[in-house]
PDB file of C-alpha atoms in Angstrom:
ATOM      1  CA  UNK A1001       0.000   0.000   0.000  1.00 47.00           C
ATOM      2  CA  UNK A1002       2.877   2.799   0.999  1.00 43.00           C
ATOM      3  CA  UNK A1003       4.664   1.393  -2.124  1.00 48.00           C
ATOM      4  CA  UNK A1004       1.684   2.111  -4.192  1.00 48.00           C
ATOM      5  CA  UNK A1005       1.206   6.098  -2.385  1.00 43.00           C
ATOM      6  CA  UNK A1006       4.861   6.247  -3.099  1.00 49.00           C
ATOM      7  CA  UNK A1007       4.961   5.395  -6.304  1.00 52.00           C
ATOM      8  CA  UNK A1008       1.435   7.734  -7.390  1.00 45.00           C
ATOM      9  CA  UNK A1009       2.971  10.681  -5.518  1.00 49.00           C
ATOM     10  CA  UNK A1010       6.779   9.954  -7.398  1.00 52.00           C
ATOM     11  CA  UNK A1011       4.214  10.149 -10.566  1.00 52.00           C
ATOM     12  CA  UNK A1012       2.951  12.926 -10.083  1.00 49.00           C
ATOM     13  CA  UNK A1013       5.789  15.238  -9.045  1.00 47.00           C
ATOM     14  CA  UNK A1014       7.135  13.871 -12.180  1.00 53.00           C
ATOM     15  CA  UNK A1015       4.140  14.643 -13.873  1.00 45.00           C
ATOM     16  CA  UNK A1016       4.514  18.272 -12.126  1.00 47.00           C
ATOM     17  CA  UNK A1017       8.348  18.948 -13.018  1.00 49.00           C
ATOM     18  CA  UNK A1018       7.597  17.849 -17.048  1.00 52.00           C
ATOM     19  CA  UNK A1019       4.645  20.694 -16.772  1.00 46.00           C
ATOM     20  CA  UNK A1020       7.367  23.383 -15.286  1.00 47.00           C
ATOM     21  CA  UNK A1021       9.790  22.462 -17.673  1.00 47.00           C
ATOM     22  CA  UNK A1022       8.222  22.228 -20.628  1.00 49.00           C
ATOM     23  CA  UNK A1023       5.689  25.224 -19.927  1.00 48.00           C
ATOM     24  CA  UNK A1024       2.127  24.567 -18.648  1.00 48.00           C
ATOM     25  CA  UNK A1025      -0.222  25.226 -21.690  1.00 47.00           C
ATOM     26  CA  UNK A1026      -2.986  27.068 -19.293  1.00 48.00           C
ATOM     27  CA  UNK A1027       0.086  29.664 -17.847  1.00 47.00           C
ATOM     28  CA  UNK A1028       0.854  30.382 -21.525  1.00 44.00           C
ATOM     29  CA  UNK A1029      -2.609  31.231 -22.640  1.00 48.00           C
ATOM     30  CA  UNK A1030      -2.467  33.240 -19.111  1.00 47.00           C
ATOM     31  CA  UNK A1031       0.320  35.252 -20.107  1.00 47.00           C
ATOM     32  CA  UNK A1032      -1.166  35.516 -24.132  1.00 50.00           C
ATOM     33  CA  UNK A1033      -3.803  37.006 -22.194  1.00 51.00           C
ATOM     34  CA  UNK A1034      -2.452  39.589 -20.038  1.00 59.00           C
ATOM     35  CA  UNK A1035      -1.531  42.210 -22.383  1.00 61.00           C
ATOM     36  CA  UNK A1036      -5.234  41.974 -23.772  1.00 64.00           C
ATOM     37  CA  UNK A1037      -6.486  42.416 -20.624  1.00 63.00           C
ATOM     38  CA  UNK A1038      -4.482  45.149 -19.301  1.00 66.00           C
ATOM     39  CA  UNK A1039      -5.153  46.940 -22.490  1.00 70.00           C
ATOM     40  CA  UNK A1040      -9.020  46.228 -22.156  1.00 76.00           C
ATOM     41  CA  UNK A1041      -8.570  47.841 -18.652  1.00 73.00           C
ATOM     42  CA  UNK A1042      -6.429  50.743 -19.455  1.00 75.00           C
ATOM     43  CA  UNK A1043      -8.568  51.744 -22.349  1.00 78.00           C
ATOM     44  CA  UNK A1044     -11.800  50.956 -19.499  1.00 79.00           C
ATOM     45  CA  UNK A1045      -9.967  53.909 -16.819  1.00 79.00           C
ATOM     46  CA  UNK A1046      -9.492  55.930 -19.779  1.00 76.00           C
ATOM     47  CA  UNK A1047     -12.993  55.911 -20.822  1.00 78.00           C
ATOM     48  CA  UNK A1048     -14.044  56.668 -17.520  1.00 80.00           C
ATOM     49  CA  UNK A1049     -11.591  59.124 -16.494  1.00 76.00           C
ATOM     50  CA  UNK A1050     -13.147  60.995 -19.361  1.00 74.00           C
ATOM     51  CA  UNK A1051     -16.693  60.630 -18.037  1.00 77.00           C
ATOM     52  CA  UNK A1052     -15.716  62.080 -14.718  1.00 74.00           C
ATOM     53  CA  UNK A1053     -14.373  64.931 -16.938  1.00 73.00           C
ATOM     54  CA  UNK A1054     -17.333  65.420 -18.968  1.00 72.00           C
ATOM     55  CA  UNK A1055     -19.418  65.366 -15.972  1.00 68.00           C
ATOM     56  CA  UNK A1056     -16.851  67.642 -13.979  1.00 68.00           C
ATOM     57  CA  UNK A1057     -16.580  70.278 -16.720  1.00 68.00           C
ATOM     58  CA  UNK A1058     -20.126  69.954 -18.090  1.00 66.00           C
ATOM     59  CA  UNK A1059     -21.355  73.040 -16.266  1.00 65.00           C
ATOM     60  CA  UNK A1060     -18.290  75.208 -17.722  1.00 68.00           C
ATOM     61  CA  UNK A1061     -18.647  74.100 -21.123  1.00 72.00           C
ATOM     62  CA  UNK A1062     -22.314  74.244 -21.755  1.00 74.00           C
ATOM     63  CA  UNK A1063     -23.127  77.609 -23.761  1.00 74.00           C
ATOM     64  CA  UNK A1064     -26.091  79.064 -21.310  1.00 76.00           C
ATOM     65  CA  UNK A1065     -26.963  81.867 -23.844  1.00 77.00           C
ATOM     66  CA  UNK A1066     -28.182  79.720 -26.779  1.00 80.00           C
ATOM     67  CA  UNK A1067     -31.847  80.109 -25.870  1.00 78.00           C
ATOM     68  CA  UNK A1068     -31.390  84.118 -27.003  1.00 80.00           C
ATOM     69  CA  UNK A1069     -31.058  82.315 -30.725  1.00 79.00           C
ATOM     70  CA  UNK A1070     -33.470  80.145 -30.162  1.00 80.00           C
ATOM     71  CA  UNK A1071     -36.359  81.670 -28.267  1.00 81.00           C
ATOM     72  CA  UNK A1072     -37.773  84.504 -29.819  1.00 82.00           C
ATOM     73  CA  UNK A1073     -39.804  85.910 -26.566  1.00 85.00           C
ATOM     74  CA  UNK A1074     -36.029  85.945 -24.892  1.00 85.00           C
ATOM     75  CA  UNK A1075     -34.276  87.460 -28.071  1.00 86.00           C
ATOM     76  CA  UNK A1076     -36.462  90.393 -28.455  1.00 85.00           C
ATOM     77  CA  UNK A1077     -36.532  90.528 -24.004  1.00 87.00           C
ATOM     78  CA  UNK A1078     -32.778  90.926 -24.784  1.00 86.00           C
ATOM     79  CA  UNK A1079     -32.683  93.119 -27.298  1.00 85.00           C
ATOM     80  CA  UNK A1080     -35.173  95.456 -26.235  1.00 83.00           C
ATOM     81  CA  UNK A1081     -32.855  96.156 -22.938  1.00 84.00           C
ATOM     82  CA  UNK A1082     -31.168  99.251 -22.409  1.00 85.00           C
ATOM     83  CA  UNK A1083     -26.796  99.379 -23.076  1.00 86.00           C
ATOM     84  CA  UNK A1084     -25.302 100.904 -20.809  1.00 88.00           C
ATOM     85  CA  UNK A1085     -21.528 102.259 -21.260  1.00 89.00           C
ATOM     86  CA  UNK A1086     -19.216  99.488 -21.714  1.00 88.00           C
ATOM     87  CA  UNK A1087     -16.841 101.293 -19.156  1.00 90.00           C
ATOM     88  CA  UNK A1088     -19.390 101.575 -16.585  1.00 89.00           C
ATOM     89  CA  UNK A1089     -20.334  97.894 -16.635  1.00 90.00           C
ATOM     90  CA  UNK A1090     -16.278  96.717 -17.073  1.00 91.00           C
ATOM     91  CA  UNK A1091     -16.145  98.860 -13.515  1.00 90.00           C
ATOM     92  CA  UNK A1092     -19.217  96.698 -12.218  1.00 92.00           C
ATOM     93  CA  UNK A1093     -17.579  93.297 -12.876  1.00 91.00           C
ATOM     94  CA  UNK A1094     -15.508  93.782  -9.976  1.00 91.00           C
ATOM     95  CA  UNK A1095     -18.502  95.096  -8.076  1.00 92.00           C
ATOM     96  CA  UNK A1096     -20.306  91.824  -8.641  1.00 91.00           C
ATOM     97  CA  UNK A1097     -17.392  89.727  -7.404  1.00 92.00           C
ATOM     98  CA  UNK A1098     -18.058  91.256  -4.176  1.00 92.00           C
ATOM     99  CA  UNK A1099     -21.892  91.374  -4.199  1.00 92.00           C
ATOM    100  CA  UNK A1100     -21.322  87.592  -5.151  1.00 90.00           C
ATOM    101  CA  UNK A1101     -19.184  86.445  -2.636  1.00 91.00           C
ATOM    102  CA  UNK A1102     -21.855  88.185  -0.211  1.00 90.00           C
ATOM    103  CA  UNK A1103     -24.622  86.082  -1.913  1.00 89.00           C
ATOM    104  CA  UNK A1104     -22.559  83.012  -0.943  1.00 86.00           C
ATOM    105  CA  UNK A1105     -22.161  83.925   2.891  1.00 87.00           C
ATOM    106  CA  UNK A1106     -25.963  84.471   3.017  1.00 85.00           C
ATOM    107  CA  UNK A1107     -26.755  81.050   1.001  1.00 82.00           C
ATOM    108  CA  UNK A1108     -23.949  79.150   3.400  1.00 81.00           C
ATOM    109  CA  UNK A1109     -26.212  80.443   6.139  1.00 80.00           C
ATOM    110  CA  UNK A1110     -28.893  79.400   4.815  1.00 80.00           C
ATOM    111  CA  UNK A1111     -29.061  76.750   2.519  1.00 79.00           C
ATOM    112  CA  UNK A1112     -26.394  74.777   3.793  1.00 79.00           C
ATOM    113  CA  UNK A1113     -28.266  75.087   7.375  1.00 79.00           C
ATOM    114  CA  UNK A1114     -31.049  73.442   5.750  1.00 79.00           C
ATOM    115  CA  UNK A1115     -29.511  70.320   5.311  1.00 80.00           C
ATOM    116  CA  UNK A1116     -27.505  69.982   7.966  1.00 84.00           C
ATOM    117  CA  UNK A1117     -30.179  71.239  10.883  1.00 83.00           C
ATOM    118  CA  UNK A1118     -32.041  68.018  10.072  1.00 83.00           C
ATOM    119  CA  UNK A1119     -29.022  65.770  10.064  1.00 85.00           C
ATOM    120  CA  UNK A1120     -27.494  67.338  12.924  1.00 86.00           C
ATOM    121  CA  UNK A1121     -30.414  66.754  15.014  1.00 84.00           C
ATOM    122  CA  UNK A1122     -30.658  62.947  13.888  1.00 83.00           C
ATOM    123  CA  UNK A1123     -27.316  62.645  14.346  1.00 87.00           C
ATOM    124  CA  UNK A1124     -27.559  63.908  18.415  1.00 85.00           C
ATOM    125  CA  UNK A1125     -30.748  61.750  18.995  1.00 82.00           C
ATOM    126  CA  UNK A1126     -28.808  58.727  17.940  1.00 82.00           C
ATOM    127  CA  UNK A1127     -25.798  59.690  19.988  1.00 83.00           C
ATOM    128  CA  UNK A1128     -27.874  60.583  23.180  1.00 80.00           C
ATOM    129  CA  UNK A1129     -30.665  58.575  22.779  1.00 74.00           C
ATOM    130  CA  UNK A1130     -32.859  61.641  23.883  1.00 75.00           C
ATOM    131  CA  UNK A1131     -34.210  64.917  22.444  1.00 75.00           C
ATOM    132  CA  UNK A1132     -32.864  68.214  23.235  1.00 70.00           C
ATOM    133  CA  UNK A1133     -36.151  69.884  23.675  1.00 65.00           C
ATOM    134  CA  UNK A1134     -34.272  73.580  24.858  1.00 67.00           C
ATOM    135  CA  UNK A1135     -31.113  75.544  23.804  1.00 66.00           C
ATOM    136  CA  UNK A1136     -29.016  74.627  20.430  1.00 74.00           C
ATOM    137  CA  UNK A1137     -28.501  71.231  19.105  1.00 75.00           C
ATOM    138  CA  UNK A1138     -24.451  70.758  18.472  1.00 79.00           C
ATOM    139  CA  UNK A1139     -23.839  70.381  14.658  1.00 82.00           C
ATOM    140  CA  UNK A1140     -20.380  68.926  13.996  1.00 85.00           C
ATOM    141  CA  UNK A1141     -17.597  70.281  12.026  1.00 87.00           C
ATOM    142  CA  UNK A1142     -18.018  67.039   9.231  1.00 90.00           C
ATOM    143  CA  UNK A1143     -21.402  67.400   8.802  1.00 89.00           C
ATOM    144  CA  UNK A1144     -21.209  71.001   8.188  1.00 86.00           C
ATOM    145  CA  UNK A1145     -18.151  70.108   5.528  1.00 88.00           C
ATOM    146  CA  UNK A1146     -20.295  67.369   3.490  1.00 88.00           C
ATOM    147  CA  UNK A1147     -23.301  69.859   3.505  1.00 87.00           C
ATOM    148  CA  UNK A1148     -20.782  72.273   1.970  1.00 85.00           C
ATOM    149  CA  UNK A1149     -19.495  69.830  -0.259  1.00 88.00           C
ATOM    150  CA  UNK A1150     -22.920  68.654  -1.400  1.00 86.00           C
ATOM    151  CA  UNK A1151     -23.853  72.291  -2.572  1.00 84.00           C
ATOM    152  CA  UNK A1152     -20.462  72.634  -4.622  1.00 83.00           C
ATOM    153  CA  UNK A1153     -20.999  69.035  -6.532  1.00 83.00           C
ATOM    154  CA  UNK A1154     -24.183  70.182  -7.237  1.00 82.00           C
ATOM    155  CA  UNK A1155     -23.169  73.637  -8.615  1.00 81.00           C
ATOM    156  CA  UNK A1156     -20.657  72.161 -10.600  1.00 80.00           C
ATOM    157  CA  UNK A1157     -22.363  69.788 -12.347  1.00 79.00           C
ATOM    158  CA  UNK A1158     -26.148  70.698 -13.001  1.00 80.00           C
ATOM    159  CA  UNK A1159     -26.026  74.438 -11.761  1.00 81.00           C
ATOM    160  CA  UNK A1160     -26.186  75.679 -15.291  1.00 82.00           C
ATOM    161  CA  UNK A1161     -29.501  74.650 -15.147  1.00 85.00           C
ATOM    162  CA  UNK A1162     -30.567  77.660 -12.816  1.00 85.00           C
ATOM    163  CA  UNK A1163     -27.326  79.774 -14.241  1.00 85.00           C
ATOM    164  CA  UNK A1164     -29.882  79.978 -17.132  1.00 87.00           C
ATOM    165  CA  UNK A1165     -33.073  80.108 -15.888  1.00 88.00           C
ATOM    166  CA  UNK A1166     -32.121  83.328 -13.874  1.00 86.00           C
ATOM    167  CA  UNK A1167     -28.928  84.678 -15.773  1.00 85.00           C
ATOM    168  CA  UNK A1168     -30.716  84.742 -19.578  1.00 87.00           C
ATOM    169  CA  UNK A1169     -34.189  83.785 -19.567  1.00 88.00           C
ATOM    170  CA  UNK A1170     -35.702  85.574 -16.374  1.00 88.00           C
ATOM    171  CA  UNK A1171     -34.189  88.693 -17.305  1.00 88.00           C
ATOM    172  CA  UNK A1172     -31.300  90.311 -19.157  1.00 89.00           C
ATOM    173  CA  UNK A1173     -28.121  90.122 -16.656  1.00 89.00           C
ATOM    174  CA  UNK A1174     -25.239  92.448 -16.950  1.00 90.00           C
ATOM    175  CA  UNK A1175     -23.096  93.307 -13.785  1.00 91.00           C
ATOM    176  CA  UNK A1176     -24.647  96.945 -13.277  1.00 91.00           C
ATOM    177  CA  UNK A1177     -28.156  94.771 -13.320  1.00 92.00           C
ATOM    178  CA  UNK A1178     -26.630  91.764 -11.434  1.00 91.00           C
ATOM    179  CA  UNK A1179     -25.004  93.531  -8.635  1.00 92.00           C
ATOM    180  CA  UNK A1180     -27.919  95.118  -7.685  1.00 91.00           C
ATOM    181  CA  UNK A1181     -29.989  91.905  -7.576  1.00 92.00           C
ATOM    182  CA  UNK A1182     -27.495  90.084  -5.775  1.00 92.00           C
ATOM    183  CA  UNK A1183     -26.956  92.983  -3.395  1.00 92.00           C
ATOM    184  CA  UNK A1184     -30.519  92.865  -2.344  1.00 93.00           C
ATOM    185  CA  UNK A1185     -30.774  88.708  -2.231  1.00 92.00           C
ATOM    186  CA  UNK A1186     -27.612  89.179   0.445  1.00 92.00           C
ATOM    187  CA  UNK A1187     -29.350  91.837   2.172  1.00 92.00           C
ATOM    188  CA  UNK A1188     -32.782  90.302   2.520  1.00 92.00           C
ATOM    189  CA  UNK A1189     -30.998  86.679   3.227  1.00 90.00           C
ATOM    190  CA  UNK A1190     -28.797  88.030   6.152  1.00 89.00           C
ATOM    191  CA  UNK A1191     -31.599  89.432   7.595  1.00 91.00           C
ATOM    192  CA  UNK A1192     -34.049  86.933   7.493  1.00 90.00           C
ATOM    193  CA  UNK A1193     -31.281  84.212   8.715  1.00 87.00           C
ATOM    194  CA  UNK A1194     -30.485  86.717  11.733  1.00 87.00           C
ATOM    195  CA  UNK A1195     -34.523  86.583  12.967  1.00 89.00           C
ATOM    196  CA  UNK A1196     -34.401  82.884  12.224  1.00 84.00           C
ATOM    197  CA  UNK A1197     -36.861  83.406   9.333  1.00 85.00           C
ATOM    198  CA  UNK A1198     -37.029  80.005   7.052  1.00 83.00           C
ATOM    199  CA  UNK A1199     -37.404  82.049   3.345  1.00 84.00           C
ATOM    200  CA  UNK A1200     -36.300  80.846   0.274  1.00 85.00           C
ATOM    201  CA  UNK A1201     -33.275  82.091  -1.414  1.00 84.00           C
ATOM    202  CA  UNK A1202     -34.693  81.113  -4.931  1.00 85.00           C
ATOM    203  CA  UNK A1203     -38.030  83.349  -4.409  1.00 87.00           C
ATOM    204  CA  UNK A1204     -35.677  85.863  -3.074  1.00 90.00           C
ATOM    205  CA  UNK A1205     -33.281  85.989  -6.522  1.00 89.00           C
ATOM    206  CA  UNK A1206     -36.443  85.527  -8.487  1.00 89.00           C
ATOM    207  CA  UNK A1207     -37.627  88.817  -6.732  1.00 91.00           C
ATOM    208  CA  UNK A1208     -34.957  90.790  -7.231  1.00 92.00           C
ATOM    209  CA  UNK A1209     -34.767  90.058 -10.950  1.00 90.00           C
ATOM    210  CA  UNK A1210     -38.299  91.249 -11.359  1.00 90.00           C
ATOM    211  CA  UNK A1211     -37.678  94.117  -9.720  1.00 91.00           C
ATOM    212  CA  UNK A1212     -34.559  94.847 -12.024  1.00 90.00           C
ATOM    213  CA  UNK A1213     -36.722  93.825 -15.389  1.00 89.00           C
ATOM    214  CA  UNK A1214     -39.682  96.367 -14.524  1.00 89.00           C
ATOM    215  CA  UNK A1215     -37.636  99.219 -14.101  1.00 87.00           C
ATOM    216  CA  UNK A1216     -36.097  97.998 -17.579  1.00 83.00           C
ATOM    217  CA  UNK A1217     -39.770  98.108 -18.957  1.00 84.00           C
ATOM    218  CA  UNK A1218     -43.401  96.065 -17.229  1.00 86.00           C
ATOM    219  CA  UNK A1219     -43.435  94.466 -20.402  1.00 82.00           C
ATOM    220  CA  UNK A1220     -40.870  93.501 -22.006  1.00 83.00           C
ATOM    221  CA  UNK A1221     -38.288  93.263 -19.190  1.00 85.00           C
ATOM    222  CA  UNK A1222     -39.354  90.530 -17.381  1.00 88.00           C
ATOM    223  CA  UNK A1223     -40.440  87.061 -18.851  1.00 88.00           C
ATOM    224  CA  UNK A1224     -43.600  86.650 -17.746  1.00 90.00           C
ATOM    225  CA  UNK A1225     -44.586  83.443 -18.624  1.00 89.00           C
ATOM    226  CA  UNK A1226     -41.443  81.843 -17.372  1.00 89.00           C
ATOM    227  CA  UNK A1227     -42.082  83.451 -14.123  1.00 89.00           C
ATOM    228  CA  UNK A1228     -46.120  82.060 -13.923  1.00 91.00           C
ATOM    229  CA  UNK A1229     -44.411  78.747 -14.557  1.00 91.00           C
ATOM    230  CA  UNK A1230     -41.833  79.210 -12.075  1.00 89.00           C
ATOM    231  CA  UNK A1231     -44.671  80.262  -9.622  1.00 90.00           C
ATOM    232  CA  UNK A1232     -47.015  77.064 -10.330  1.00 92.00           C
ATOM    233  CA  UNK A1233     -43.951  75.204  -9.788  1.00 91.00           C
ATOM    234  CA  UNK A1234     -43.410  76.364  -6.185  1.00 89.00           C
ATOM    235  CA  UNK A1235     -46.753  75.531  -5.206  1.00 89.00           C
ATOM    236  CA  UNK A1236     -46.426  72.235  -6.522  1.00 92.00           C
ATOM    237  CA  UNK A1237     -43.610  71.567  -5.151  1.00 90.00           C
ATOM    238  CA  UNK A1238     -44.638  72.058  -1.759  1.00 88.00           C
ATOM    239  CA  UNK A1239     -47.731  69.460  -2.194  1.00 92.00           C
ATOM    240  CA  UNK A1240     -45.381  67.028  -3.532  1.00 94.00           C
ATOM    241  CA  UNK A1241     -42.258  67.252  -1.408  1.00 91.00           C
ATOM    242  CA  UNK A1242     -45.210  66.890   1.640  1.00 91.00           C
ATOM    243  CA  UNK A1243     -46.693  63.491  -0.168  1.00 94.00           C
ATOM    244  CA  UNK A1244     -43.019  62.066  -0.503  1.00 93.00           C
ATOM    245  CA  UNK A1245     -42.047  62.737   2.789  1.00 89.00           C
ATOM    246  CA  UNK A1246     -44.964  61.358   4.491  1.00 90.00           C
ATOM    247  CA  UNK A1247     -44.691  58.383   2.042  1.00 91.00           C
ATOM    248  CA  UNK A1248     -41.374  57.566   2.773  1.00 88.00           C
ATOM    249  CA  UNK A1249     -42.310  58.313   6.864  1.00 84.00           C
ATOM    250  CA  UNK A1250     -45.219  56.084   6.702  1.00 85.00           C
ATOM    251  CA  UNK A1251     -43.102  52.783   4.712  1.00 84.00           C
ATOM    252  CA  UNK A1252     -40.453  53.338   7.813  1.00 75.00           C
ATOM    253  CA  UNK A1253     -42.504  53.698  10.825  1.00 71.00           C
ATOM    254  CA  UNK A1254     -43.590  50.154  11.179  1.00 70.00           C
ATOM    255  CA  UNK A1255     -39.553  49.040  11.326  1.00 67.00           C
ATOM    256  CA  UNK A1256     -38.617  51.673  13.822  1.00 66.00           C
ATOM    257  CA  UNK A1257     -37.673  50.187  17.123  1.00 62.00           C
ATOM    258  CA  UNK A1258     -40.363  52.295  20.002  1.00 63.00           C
ATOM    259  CA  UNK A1259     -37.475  53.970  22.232  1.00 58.00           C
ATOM    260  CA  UNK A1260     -39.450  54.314  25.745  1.00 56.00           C
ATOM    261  CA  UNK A1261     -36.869  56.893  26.699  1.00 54.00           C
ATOM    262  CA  UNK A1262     -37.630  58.972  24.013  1.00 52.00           C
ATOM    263  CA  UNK A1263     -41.392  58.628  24.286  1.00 51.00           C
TER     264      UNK A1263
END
């Protein structure tokens, strides 16, 4: 019996050694193989490295003015707007920066606040395992930074979106006309976030641009009909965002554990 195991084991390391020697014929295919497949991968990262790109640089790239050429209520909106001097609006650019970077500090406040509150407040009630029914519920530093974070994706990639609603087809935007908007969105934002007033930012821009197209002209220097859309949209909006949320309350409730300390 050992002479047998001996002699099948002497067999196969024989049959083993013959294989290394002479080259196994699966380890060639193997290494036929490899450069196919790390060419099918490289060309696979390359591909999607451009993607990213595309995706990244989409908002930069997209022309946001094309509807001028292409909608006629919008050209002749445009056209029938009043030039001022070139100088005057060169000298406004800079003006805008700062009126900008004043909008930002007053949607940080703001918007960002609005997703995070909610988070925030999860995130102590699962910590504590109790509510914090008086004084300020502590937000951390991380969930401040992926609120920010969230705003800037979203900016960078489908912002254009509203870049054109409000920048060409509300109303004609130079920086003379968009400093003062923005001014007054900063102003009216700061405020309102001081007295711990929930507005919207969006109703607040679309405001402002109004008020900049009717002292253009009533008529013809506001778009109308975008704005009655834009207006049957927010009510809308609020129905539906209600629906969902109570939807997605009422398909959770029945897994949630009942926390005695918290009732």
């Amino acid at each position: 019996m050992s002479c047998g195991l001996r002699n099948l084991g002497q067999t196969a390391l024989g049959v083993w050694e013959s294989a290394y020697a002479q080259g196994d014929p699966n380890s060639v295919h193997k290494e036929e193989r490899s450069p196919h497949v790390a060419e099918t991968s490289q060309r696979l990262l390359v591909k999607m490295g451009h993607t990213v790109r595309k995706a990244v640089l989409h908002d930069v790239t997209v022309d946001i003015h094309e509807d001028i050429d292409e909608d006629e209520n919008i050209r002749t909106m445009h056209q029938a707007a009043e030039i001022f001097d070139p100088e005057t609006e060169y000298a406004y650019k800079y003006l805008q920066m700062f009126s900008a970077c004043c909008v930002s500090f007053a949607y940080g406040a703001k918007d960002s606040a609005n997703a995070a509150g909610p988070y925030a407040a999860n995130w102590y009630v699962y910590n504590n395992s109790e509510i914090k029914a008086t004084g300020r519920t502590p937000c951390p530093m991380w969930i401040l930074t992926l609120a920010a974070f969230g705003i800037v994706c979203g900016l960078n990639t489908y912002g254009y979106n509203m870049i054109r609603v409000l920048g060409v087809k509300m109303a004609k935007m130079t920086p003379s006309r968009g400093y003062s908007a923005e001014l007054s969105v900063a102003l009216v934002v700061a405020v309102a976030v001081y007295f711990q007033l929930p507005i919207s930012t969006t109703h607040c821009i679309f405001g402002a641009e109004i008020g900049v197209g009717m002292c253009e002209s009533f008529d013809n220097g506001t778009n109308w009909a975008l704005f009655a859309k834009t207006f049957i949209a927010w009510c809308f909006t609020v129905l539906i965002s209600g629906l969902f949320s109570a939807f997605f309350f009422a398909a959770g409730e029945p897994f949630q554990p009942n926390n005695p300390v918290l009732t």
